[in-house]
Coordinates of C-alpha atoms in Angstrom, one line a residue:
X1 CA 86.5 154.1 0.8
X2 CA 83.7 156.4 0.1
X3 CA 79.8 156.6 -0.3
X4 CA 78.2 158.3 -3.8
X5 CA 74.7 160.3 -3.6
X6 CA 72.7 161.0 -6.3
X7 CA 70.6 164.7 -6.7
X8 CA 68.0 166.6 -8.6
X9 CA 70.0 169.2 -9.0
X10 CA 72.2 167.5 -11.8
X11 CA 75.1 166.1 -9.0
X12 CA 76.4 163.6 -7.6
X13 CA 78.7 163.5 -4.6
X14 CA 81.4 161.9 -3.4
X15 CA 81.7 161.4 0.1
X16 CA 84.8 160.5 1.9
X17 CA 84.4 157.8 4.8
X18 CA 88.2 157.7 5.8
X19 CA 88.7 160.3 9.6
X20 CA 90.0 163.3 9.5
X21 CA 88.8 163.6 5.2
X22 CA 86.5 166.1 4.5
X23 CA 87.0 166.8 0.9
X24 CA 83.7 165.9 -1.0
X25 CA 84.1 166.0 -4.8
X26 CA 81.1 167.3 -6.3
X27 CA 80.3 165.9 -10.0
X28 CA 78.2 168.2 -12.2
X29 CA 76.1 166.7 -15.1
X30 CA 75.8 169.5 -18.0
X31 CA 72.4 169.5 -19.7
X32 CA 73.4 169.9 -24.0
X33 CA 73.2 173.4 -25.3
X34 CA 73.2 175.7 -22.0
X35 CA 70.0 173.5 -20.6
X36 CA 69.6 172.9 -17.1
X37 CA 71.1 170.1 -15.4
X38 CA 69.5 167.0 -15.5
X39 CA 68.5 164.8 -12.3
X40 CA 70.9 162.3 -11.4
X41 CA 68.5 159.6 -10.8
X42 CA 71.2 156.5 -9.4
X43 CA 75.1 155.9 -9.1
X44 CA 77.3 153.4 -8.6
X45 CA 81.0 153.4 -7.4
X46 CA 83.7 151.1 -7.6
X47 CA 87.2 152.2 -6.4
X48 CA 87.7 155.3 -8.4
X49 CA 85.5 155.0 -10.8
X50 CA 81.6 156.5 -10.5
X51 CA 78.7 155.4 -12.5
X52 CA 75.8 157.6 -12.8
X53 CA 72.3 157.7 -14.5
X54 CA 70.3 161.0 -15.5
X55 CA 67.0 161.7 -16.6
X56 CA 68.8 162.9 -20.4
X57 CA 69.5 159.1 -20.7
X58 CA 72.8 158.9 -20.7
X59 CA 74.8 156.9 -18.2
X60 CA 78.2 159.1 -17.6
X61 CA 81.4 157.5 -15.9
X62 CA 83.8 159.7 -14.0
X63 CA 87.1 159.5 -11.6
X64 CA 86.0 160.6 -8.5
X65 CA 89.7 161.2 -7.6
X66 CA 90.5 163.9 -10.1
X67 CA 86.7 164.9 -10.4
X68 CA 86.7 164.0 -14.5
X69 CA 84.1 162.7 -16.7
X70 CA 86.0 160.1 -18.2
X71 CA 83.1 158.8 -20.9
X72 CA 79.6 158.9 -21.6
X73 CA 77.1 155.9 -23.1
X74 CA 74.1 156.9 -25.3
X75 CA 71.6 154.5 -25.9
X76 CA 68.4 154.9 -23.7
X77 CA 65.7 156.6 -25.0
X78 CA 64.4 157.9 -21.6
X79 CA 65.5 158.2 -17.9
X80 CA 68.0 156.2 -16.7
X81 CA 66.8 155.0 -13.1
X82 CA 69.8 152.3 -12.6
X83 CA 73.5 151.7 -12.8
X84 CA 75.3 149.2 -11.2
X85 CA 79.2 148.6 -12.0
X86 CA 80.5 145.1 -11.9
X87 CA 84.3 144.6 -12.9
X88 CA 84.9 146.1 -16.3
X89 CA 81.1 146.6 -17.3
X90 CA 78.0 148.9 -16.3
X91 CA 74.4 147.6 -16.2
X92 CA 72.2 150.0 -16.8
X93 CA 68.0 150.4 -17.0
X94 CA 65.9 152.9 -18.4
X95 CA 62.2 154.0 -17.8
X96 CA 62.2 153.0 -21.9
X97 CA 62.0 149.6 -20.9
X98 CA 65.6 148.6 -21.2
X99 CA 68.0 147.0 -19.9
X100 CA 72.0 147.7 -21.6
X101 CA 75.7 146.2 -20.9
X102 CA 78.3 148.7 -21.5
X103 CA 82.2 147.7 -21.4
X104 CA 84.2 150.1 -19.4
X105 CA 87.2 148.8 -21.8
X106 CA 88.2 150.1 -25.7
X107 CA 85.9 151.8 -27.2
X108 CA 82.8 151.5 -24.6
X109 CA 80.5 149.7 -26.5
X110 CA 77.2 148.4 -25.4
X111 CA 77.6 144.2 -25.9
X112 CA 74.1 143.5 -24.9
X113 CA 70.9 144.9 -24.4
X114 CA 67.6 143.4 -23.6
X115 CA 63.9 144.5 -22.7
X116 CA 62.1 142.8 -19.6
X117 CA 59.2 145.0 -21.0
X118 CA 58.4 147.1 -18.0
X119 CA 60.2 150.1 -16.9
X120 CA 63.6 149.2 -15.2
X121 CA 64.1 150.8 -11.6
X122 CA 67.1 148.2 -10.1
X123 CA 69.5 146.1 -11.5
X124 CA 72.4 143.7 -10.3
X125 CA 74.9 141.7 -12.1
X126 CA 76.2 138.4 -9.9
X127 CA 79.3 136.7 -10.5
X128 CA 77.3 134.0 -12.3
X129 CA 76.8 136.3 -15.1
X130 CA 73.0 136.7 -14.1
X131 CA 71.4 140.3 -14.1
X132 CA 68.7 140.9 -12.3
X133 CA 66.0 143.6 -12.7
X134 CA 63.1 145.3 -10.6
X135 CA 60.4 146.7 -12.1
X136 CA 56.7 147.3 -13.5
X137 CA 54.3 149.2 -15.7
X138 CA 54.4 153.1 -15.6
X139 CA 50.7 153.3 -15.2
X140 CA 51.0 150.7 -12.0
X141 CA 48.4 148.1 -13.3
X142 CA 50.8 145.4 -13.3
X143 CA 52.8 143.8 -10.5
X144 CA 56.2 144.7 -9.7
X145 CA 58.6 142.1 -11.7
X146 CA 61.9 140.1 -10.7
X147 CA 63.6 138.8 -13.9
X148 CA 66.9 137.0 -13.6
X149 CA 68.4 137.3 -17.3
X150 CA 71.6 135.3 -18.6
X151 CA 72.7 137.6 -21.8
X152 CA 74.6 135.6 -24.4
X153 CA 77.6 134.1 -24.3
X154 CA 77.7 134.2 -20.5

C-alpha cells in the first residue's frame, strides 16, 4: 500500500507504507511553455494508478510504480480542488463550478459533467452510482452545500 500527498510546489508524493521501503516516488507537474509548476491542489490513488488536480485545471493520471504520466484530462476552466478515483473513472471538481466524469478506459473521455453551481472542494462517487459534492460561493455568502447527484444512465 501507500499514502499520496499533494504540494504547492507542483508535486505529489508517493509514500510507501510497507517496512523496510523507503523509496518515495516524486511526481512533478510541468507548467506549459517553461512556466512554473502549478499547485497540486488534491490526489487520489488507487493501486498504481494516481489521480491528481492542479490549479492549470487539468486533472493528470500517473503510475506511481514507474513514476509516468500516463494521460491528462482538459476540461476545467479553473483550479481543480478534487479528484477522487472510483474503478475505471475519475470524479473531478473545479473552483469553475464543475463537476466532470472522466473514463480511465479508450480514449479518456469525459461521459458526464454537471454544475452544482458553487465552487467544488470534495467529491465522492458510491457504489450506487451517486456523486457527492462539498461546496459554496467563492465570496462565502452562501452556505456550504451537500448535493448527492445521479448522472445519467446510472
Amino acid at each position: 500500500g501507500a499514502a499520496v500527498s499533494s504540494g504547492a510546489d507542483g508535486t505529489a508524493r508517493v509514500w510507501p507504507l510497507e517496512r523496510g521501503t523507503a523509496r518515495i516516488v516524486i511526481l512533478l507537474h510541468e507548467g506549459a511553455d517553461g512556466a512554473a509548476s502549478p499547485a497540486v491542489l488534491s490526489v487520489s490513488i488507487d493501486q498504481d494508478t494516481v489521480a491528481t488536480g492542479a490549479a492549470d485545471g487539468l486533472v493528470r493520471i500517473w503510475s506511481h510504480t514507474r513514476g509516468t504520466l500516463t494521460r491528462s484530462f482538459q476540461g476545467h476552466t479553473a483550479a481543480v480542488t478534487c479528484v477522487r478515483l472510483h474503478g475505471a473513472l475519475v470524479v473531478s471538481g473545479s473552483a469553475d463550478s464543475t463537476v466532470r466524469v472522466w473514463t480511465l478506459e479508450g480514449d479518456g473521455a469525459c461521459v458526464t459533467s454537471f454544475s452544482p453551481n458553487h465552487r467544488v472542494f470534495g467529491v465522492a462517487h458510491s457504489l450506487l452510482g451517486l456523486i457527492a459534492t462539498v461546496g459554496g460561493a467563492a465570496n462565502g455568502d452562501e452556505k456550504d452545500r451537500l448535493i448527492l447527484w445521479r448522472p445519467m444512465g446510472s
